[in-house]
PDB file of C-alpha atoms in Angstrom:
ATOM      1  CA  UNK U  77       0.000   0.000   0.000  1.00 68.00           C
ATOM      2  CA  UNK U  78       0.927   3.511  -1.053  1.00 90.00           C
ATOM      3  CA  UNK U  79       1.272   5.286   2.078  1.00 96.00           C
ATOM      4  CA  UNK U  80       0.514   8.732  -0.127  1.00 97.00           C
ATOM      5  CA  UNK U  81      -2.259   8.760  -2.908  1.00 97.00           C
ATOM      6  CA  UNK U  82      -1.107  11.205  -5.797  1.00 95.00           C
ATOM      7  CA  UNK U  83      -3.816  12.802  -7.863  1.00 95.00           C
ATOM      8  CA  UNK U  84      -2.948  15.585 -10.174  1.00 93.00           C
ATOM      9  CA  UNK U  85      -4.651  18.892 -11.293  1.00 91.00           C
ATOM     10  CA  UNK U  86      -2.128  19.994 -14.164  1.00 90.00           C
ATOM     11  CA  UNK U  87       1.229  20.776 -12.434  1.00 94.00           C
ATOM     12  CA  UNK U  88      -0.081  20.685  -9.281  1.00 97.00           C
ATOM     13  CA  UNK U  89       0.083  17.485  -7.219  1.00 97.00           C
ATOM     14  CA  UNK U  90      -2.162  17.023  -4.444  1.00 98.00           C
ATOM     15  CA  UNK U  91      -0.900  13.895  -1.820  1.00 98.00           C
ATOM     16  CA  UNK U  92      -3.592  12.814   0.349  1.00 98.00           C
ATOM     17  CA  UNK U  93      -1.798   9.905   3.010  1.00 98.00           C
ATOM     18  CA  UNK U  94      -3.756   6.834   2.612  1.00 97.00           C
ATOM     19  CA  UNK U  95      -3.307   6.462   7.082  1.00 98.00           C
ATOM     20  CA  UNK U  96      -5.642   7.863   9.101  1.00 98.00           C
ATOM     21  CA  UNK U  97      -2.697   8.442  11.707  1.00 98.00           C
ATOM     22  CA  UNK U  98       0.747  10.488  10.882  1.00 98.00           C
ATOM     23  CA  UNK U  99       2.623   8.830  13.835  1.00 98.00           C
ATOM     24  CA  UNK U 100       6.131   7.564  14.439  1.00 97.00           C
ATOM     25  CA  UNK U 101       5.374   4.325  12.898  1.00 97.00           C
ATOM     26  CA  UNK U 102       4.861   5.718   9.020  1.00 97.00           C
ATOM     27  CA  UNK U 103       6.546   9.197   9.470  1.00 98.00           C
ATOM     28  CA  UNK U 104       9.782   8.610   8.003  1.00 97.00           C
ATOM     29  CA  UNK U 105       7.873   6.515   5.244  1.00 98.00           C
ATOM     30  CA  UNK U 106       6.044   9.812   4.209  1.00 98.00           C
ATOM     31  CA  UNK U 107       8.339  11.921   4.033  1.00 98.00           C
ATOM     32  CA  UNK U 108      10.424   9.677   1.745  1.00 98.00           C
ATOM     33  CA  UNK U 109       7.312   9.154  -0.394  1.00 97.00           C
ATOM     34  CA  UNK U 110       6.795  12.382  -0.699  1.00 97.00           C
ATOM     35  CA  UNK U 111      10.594  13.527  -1.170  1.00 97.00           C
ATOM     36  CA  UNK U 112      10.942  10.974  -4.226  1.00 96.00           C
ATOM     37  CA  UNK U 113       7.837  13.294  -5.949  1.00 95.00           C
ATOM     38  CA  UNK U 114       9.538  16.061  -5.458  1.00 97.00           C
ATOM     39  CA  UNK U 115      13.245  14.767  -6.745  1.00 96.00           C
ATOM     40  CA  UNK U 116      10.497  13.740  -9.991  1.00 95.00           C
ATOM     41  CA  UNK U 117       9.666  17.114 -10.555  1.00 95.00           C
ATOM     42  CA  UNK U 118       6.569  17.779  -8.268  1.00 96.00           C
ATOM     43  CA  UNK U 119       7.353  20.987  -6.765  1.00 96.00           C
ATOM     44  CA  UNK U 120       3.631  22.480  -6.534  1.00 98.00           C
ATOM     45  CA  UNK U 121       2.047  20.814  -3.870  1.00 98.00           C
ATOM     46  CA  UNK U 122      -0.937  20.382  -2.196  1.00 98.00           C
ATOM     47  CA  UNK U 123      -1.295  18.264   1.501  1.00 98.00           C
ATOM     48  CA  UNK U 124      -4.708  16.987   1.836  1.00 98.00           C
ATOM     49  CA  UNK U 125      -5.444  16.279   5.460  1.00 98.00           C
ATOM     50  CA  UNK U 126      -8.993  15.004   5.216  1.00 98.00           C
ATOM     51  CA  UNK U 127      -8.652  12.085   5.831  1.00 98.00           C
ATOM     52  CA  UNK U 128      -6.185  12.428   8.725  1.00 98.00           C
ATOM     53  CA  UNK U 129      -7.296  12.306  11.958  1.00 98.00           C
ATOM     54  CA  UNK U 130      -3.833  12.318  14.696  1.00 98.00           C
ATOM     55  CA  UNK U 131      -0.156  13.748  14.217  1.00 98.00           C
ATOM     56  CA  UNK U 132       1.879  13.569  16.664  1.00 98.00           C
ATOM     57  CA  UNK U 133       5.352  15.391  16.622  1.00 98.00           C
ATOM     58  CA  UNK U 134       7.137  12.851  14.189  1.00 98.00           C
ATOM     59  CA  UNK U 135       4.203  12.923  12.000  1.00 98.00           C
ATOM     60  CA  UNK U 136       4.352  17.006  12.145  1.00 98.00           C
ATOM     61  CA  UNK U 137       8.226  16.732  11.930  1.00 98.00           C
ATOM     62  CA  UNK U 138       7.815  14.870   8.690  1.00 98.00           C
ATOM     63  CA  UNK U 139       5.636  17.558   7.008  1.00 98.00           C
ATOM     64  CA  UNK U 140       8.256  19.852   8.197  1.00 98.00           C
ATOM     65  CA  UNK U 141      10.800  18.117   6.365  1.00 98.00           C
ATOM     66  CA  UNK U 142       8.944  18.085   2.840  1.00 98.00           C
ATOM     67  CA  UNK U 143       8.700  22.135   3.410  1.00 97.00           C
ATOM     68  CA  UNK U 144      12.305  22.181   3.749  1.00 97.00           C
ATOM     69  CA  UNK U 145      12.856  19.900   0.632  1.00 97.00           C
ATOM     70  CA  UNK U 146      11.591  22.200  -0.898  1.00 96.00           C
ATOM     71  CA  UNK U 147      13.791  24.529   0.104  1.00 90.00           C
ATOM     72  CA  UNK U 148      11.718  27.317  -1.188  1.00 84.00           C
ATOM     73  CA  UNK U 149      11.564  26.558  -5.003  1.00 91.00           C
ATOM     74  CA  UNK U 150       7.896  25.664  -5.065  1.00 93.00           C
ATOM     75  CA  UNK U 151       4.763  25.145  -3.172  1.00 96.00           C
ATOM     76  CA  UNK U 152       3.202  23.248  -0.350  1.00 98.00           C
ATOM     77  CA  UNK U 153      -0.526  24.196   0.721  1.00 98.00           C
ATOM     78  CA  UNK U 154      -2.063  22.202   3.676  1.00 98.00           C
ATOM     79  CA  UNK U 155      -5.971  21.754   3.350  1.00 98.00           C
ATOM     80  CA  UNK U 156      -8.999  19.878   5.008  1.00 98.00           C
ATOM     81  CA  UNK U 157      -7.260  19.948   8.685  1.00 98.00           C
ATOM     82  CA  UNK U 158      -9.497  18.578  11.098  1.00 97.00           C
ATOM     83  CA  UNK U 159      -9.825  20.987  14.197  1.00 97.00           C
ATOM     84  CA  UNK U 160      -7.811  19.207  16.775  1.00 98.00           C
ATOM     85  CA  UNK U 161      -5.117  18.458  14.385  1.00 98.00           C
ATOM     86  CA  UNK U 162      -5.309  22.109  13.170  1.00 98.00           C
ATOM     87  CA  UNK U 163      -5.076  22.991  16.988  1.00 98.00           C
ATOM     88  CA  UNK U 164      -1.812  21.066  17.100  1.00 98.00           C
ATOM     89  CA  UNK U 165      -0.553  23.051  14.381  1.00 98.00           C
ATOM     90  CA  UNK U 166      -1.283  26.109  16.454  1.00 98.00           C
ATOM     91  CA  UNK U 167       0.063  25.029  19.474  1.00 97.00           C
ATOM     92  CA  UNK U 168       3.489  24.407  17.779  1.00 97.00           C
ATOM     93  CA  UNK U 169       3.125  28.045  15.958  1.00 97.00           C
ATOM     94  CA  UNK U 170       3.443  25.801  12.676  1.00 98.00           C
ATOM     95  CA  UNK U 171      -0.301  27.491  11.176  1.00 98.00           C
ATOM     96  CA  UNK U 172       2.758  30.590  10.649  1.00 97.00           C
ATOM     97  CA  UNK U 173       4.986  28.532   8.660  1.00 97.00           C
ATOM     98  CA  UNK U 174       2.492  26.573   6.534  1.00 98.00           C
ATOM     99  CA  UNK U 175      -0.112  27.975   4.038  1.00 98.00           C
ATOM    100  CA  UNK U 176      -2.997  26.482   5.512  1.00 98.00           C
ATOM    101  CA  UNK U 177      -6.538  26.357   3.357  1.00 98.00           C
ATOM    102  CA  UNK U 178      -9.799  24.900   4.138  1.00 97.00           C
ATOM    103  CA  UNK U 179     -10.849  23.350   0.595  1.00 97.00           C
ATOM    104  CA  UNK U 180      -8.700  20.972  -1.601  1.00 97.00           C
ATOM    105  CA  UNK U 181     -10.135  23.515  -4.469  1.00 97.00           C
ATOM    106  CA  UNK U 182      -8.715  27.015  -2.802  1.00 98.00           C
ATOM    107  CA  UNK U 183      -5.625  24.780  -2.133  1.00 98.00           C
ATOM    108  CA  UNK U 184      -5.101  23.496  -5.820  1.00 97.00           C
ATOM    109  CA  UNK U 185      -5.361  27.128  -6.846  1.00 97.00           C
ATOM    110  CA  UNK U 186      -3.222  28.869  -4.197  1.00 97.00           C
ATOM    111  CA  UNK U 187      -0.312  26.057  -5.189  1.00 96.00           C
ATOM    112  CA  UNK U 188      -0.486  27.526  -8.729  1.00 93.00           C
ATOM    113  CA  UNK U 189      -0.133  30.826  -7.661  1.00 86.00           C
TER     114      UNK U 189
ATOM    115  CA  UNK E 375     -21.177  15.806  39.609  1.00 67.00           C
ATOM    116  CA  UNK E 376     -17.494  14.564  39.282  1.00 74.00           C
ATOM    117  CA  UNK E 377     -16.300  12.089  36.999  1.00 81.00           C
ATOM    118  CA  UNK E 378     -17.048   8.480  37.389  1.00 80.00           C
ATOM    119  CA  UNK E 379     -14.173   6.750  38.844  1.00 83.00           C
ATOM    120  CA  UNK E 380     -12.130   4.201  36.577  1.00 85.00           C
ATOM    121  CA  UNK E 381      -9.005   2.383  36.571  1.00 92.00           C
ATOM    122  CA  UNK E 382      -7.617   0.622  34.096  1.00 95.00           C
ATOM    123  CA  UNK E 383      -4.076  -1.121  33.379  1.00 97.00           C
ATOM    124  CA  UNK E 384      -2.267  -2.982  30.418  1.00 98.00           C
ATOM    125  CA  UNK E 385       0.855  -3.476  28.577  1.00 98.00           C
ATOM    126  CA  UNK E 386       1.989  -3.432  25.411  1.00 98.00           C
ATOM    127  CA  UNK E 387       5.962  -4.249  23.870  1.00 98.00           C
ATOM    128  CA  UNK E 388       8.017  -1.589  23.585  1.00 98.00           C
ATOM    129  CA  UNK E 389       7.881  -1.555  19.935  1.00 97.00           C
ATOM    130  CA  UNK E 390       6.873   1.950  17.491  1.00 96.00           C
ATOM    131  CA  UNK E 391       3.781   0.077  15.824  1.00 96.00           C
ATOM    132  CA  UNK E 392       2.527  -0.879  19.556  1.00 98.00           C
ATOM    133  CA  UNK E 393       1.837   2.569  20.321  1.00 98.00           C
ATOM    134  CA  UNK E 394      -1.081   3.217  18.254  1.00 98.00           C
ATOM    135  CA  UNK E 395      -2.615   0.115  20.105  1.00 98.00           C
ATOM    136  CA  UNK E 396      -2.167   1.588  23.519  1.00 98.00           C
ATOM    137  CA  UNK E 397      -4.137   5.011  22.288  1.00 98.00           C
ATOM    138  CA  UNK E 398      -7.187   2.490  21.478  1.00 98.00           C
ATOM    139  CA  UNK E 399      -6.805   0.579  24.744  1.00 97.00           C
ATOM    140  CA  UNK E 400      -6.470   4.427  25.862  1.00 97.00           C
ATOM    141  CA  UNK E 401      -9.269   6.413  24.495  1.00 96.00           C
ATOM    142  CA  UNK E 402     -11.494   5.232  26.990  1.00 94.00           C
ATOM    143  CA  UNK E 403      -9.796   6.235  29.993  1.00 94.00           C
ATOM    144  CA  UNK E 404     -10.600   9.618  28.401  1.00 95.00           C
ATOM    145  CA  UNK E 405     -13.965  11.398  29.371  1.00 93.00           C
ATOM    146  CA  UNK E 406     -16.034  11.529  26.045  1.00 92.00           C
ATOM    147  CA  UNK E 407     -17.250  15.161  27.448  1.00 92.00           C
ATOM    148  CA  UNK E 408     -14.372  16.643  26.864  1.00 95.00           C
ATOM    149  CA  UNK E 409     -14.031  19.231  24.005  1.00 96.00           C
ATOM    150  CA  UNK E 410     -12.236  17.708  20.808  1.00 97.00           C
ATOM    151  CA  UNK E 411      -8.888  19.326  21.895  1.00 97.00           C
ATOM    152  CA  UNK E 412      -8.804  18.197  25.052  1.00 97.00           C
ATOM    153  CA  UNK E 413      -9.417  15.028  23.936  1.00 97.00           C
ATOM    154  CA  UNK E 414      -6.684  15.229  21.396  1.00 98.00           C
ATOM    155  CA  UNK E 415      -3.951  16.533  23.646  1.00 98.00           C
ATOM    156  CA  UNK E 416      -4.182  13.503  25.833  1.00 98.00           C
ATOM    157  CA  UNK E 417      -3.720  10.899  23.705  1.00 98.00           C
ATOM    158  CA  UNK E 418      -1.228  13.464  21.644  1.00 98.00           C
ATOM    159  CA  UNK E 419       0.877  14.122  25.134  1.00 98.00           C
ATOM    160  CA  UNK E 420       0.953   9.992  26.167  1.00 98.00           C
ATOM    161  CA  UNK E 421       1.581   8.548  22.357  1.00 98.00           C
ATOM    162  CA  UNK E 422       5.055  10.828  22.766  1.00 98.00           C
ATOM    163  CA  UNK E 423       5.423   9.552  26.352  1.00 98.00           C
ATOM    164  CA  UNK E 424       5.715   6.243  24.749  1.00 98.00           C
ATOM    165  CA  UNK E 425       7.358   7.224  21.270  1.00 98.00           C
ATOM    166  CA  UNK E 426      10.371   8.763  23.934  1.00 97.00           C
ATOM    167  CA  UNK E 427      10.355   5.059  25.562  1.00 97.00           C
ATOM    168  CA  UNK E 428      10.114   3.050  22.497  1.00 97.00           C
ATOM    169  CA  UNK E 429      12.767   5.446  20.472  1.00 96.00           C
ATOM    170  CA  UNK E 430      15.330   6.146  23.287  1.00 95.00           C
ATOM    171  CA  UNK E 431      14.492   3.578  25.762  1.00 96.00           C
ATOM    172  CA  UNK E 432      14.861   0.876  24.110  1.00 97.00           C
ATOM    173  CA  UNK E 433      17.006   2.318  21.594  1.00 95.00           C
ATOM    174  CA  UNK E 434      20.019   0.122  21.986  1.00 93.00           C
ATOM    175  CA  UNK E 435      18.413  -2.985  24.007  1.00 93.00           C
ATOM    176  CA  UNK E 436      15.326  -5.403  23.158  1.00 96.00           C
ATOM    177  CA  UNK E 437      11.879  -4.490  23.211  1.00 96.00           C
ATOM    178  CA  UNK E 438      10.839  -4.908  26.748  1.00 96.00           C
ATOM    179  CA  UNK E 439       6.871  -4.201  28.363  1.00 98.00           C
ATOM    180  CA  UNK E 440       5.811  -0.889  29.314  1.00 98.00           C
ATOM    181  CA  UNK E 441       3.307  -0.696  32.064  1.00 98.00           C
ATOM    182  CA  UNK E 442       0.294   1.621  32.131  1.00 98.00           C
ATOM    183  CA  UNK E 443      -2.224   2.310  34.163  1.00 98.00           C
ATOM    184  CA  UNK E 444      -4.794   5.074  33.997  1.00 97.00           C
ATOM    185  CA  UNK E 445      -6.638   6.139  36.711  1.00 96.00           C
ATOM    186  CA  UNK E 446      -9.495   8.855  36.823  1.00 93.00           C
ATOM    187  CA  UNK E 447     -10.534   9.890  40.176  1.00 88.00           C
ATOM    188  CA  UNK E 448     -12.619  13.020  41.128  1.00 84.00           C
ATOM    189  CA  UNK E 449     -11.441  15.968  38.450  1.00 92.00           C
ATOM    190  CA  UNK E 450      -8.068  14.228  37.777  1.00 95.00           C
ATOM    191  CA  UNK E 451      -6.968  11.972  35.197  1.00 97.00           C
ATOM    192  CA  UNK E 452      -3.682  10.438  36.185  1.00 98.00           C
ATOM    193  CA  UNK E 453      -2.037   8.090  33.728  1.00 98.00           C
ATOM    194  CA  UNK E 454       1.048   6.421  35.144  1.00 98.00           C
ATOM    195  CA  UNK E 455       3.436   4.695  32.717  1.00 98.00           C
ATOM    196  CA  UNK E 456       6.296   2.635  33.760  1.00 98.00           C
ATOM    197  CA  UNK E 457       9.245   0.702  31.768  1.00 98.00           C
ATOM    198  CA  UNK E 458      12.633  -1.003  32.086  1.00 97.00           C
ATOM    199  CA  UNK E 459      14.673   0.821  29.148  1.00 97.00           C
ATOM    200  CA  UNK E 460      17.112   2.997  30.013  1.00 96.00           C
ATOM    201  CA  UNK E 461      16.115   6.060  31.715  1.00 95.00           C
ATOM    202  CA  UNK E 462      15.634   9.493  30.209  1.00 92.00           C
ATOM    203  CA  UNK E 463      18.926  11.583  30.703  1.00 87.00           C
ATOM    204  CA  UNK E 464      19.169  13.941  33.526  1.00 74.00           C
ATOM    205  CA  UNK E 465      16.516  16.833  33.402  1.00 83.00           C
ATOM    206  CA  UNK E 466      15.797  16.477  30.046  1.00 85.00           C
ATOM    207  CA  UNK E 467      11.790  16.544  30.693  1.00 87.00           C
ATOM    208  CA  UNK E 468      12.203  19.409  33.128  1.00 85.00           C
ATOM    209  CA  UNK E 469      13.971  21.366  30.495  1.00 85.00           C
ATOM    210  CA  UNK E 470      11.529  20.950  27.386  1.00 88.00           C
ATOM    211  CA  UNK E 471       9.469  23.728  27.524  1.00 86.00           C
ATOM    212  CA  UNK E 472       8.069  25.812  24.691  1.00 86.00           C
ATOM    213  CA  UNK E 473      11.479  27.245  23.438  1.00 91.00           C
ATOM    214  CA  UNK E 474      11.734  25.105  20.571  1.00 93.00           C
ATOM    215  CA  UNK E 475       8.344  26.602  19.293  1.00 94.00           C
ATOM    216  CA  UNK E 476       9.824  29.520  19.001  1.00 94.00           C
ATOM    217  CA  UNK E 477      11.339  29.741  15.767  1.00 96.00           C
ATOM    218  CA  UNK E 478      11.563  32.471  13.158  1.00 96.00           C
ATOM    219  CA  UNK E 479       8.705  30.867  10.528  1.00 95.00           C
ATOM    220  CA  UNK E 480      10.768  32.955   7.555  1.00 94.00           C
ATOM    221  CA  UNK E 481      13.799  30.671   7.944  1.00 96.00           C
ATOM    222  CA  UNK E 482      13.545  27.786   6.636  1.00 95.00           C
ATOM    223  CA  UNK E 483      16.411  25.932   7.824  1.00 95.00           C
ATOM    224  CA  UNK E 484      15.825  26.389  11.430  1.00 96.00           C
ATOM    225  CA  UNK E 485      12.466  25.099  11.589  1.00 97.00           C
ATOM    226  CA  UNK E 486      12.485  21.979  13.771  1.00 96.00           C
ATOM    227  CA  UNK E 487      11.927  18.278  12.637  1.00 96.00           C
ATOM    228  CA  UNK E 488      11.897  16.932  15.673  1.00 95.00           C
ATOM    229  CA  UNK E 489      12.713  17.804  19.381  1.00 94.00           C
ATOM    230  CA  UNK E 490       9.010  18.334  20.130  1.00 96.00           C
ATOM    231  CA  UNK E 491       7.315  15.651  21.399  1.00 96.00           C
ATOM    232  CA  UNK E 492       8.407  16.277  25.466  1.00 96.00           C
ATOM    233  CA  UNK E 493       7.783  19.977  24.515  1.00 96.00           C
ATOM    234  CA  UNK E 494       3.713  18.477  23.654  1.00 97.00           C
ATOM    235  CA  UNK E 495       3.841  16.303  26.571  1.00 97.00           C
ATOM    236  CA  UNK E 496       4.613  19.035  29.071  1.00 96.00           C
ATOM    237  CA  UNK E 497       1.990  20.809  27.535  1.00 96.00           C
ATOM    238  CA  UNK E 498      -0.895  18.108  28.035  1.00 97.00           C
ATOM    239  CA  UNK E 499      -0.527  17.300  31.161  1.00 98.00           C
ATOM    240  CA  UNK E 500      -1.059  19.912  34.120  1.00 97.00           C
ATOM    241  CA  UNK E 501       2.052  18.321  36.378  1.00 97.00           C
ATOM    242  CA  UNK E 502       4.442  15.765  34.984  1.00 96.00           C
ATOM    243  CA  UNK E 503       7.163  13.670  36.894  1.00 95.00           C
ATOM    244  CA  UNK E 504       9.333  11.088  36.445  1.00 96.00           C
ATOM    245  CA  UNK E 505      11.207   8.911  38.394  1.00 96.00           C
ATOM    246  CA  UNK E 506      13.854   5.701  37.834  1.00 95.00           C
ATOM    247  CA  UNK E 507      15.199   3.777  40.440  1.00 94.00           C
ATOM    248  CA  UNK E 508      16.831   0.252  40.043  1.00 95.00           C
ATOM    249  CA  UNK E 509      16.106  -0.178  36.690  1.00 93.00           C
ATOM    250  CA  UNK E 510      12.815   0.462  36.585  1.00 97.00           C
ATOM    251  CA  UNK E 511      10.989   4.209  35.556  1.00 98.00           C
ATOM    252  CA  UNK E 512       7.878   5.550  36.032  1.00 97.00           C
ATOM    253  CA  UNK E 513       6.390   8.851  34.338  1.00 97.00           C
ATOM    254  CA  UNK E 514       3.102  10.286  35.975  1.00 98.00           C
ATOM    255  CA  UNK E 515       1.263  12.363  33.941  1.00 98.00           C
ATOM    256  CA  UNK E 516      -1.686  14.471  35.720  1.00 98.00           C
ATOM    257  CA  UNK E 517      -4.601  16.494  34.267  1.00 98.00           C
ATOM    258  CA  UNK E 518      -7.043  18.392  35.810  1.00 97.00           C
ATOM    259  CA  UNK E 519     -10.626  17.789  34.490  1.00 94.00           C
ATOM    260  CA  UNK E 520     -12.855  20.214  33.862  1.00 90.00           C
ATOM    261  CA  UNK E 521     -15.955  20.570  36.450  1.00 84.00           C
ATOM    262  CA  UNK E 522     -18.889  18.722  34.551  1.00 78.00           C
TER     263      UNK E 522
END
């Protein structure tokens, strides 16, 4: 099992992590998974959350670490956070580092931007 | 009206993918009436409680059993968790406060990857302490409940 499904909206790729947990456990496999997409050529990104309910600080660390592959060539918008894992973002002062959206539509077109 | 009174105790290995089952066994130590955040922080400040064991702990020695019990009595939810790994260094715990949250967001490089989870743990639990003796340590973990 893919631990990220890829769908893509022109030169935008939005990753949606097939686990309903971002933990310890698969952190380290996400991060690769999404590093290899970006070594591809997917530098427009878009992190749909939906379907994630629990990060903990490896799981948060790990989204940190695709920002930085990025290393500001590119894009990476955050959508569809749930509100306690949205609150966690908060609490770690991340929601100022991230571009954080509510829809997977506002977050497609602020990656293009 | 205070909370109903419940104890309850298991183990799990000290292994990363065993975590996730200890939140289930867990959750419902955890009053349902609390808000959604509340709710989160709890299981968010005891899965890094046992991440730190599993990761560091038992870094460089077999997976052993780790111990917990979670008791709720009155407006207090205490969850006591207790291993055989090697013990946290010094004051490590008392020292991870919020500083590492406060990063410039503009520079990229100094954002941290990790470092955070006794930072979270500190800050979902009202009074943490830990203690290792022979062997054997214990982390108490202490929340006040809200009044119902």
């Amino acid at each position: 099992m893919n631990i990220v499904d890829i769908t893509r909206h022109n030169e935008i790729a939005v990753l949606r992590p097939s686990v309903r947990r971002l933990d310890a456990s698969n952190a380290l496999a996400f991060k690769e998974a999404v590093v290899q997409r970006i070594a591809a050529g997917d530098r427009r990104l878009v992190l749909d959350l939906g379907g994630v309910e629990f990060i903990d600080s490896s799981g948060l660390g790990a989204i940190v670490g695709v920002l930085k592959n990025l290393a500001g060539s590119g894009s990476l918008v955050v959508c569809n956070v749930k509100g306690p894992v949205l609150n966690l973002f908060r609490l770690t002062r991340m929601d100022r580092v991230f571009t954080i959206v509510d829809g997977t539509d506002e977050a497609v077109a602020r990656a293009a931007a | 009206m205070s909370y109903p009174e419940t104890e309850k105790e298991f183990s799990i290995r000290a292994t990363v993918d065993q975590v996730v089952v200890a939140a289930d066994l867990l959750r419902p130590c955890i009053p349902a009436s609390l808000e959604d955040n509340a709710r989160y922080m709890i299981e968010l400040g005891f899965v890094e409680a046992l991440n730190n064991i599993v990761l560091h702990g038992y870094r460089d020695r077999p997976p052993g059993d780790i111990h917990i019990r979670c008791t709720r009595t009155g407006d207090e939810l205490t969850l006591s968790i207790s291993d055989d790994g090697e013990r946290m260094p010094g004051d490590l715990l008392r020292r991870a406060g919020g500083e590492v949250f406060n990063f410039d967001p503009s520079d990229l490089a100094g954002l941290p990857e990790g470092g955070m989870g006794l930072s979270l743990l500190r800050a979902a639990f009202d009074q943490v302490s830990y203690q290792s003796m022979d062997g054997s340590n214990r982390l108490e973990l202490r929340r006040r409940l809200p009044p119902r």
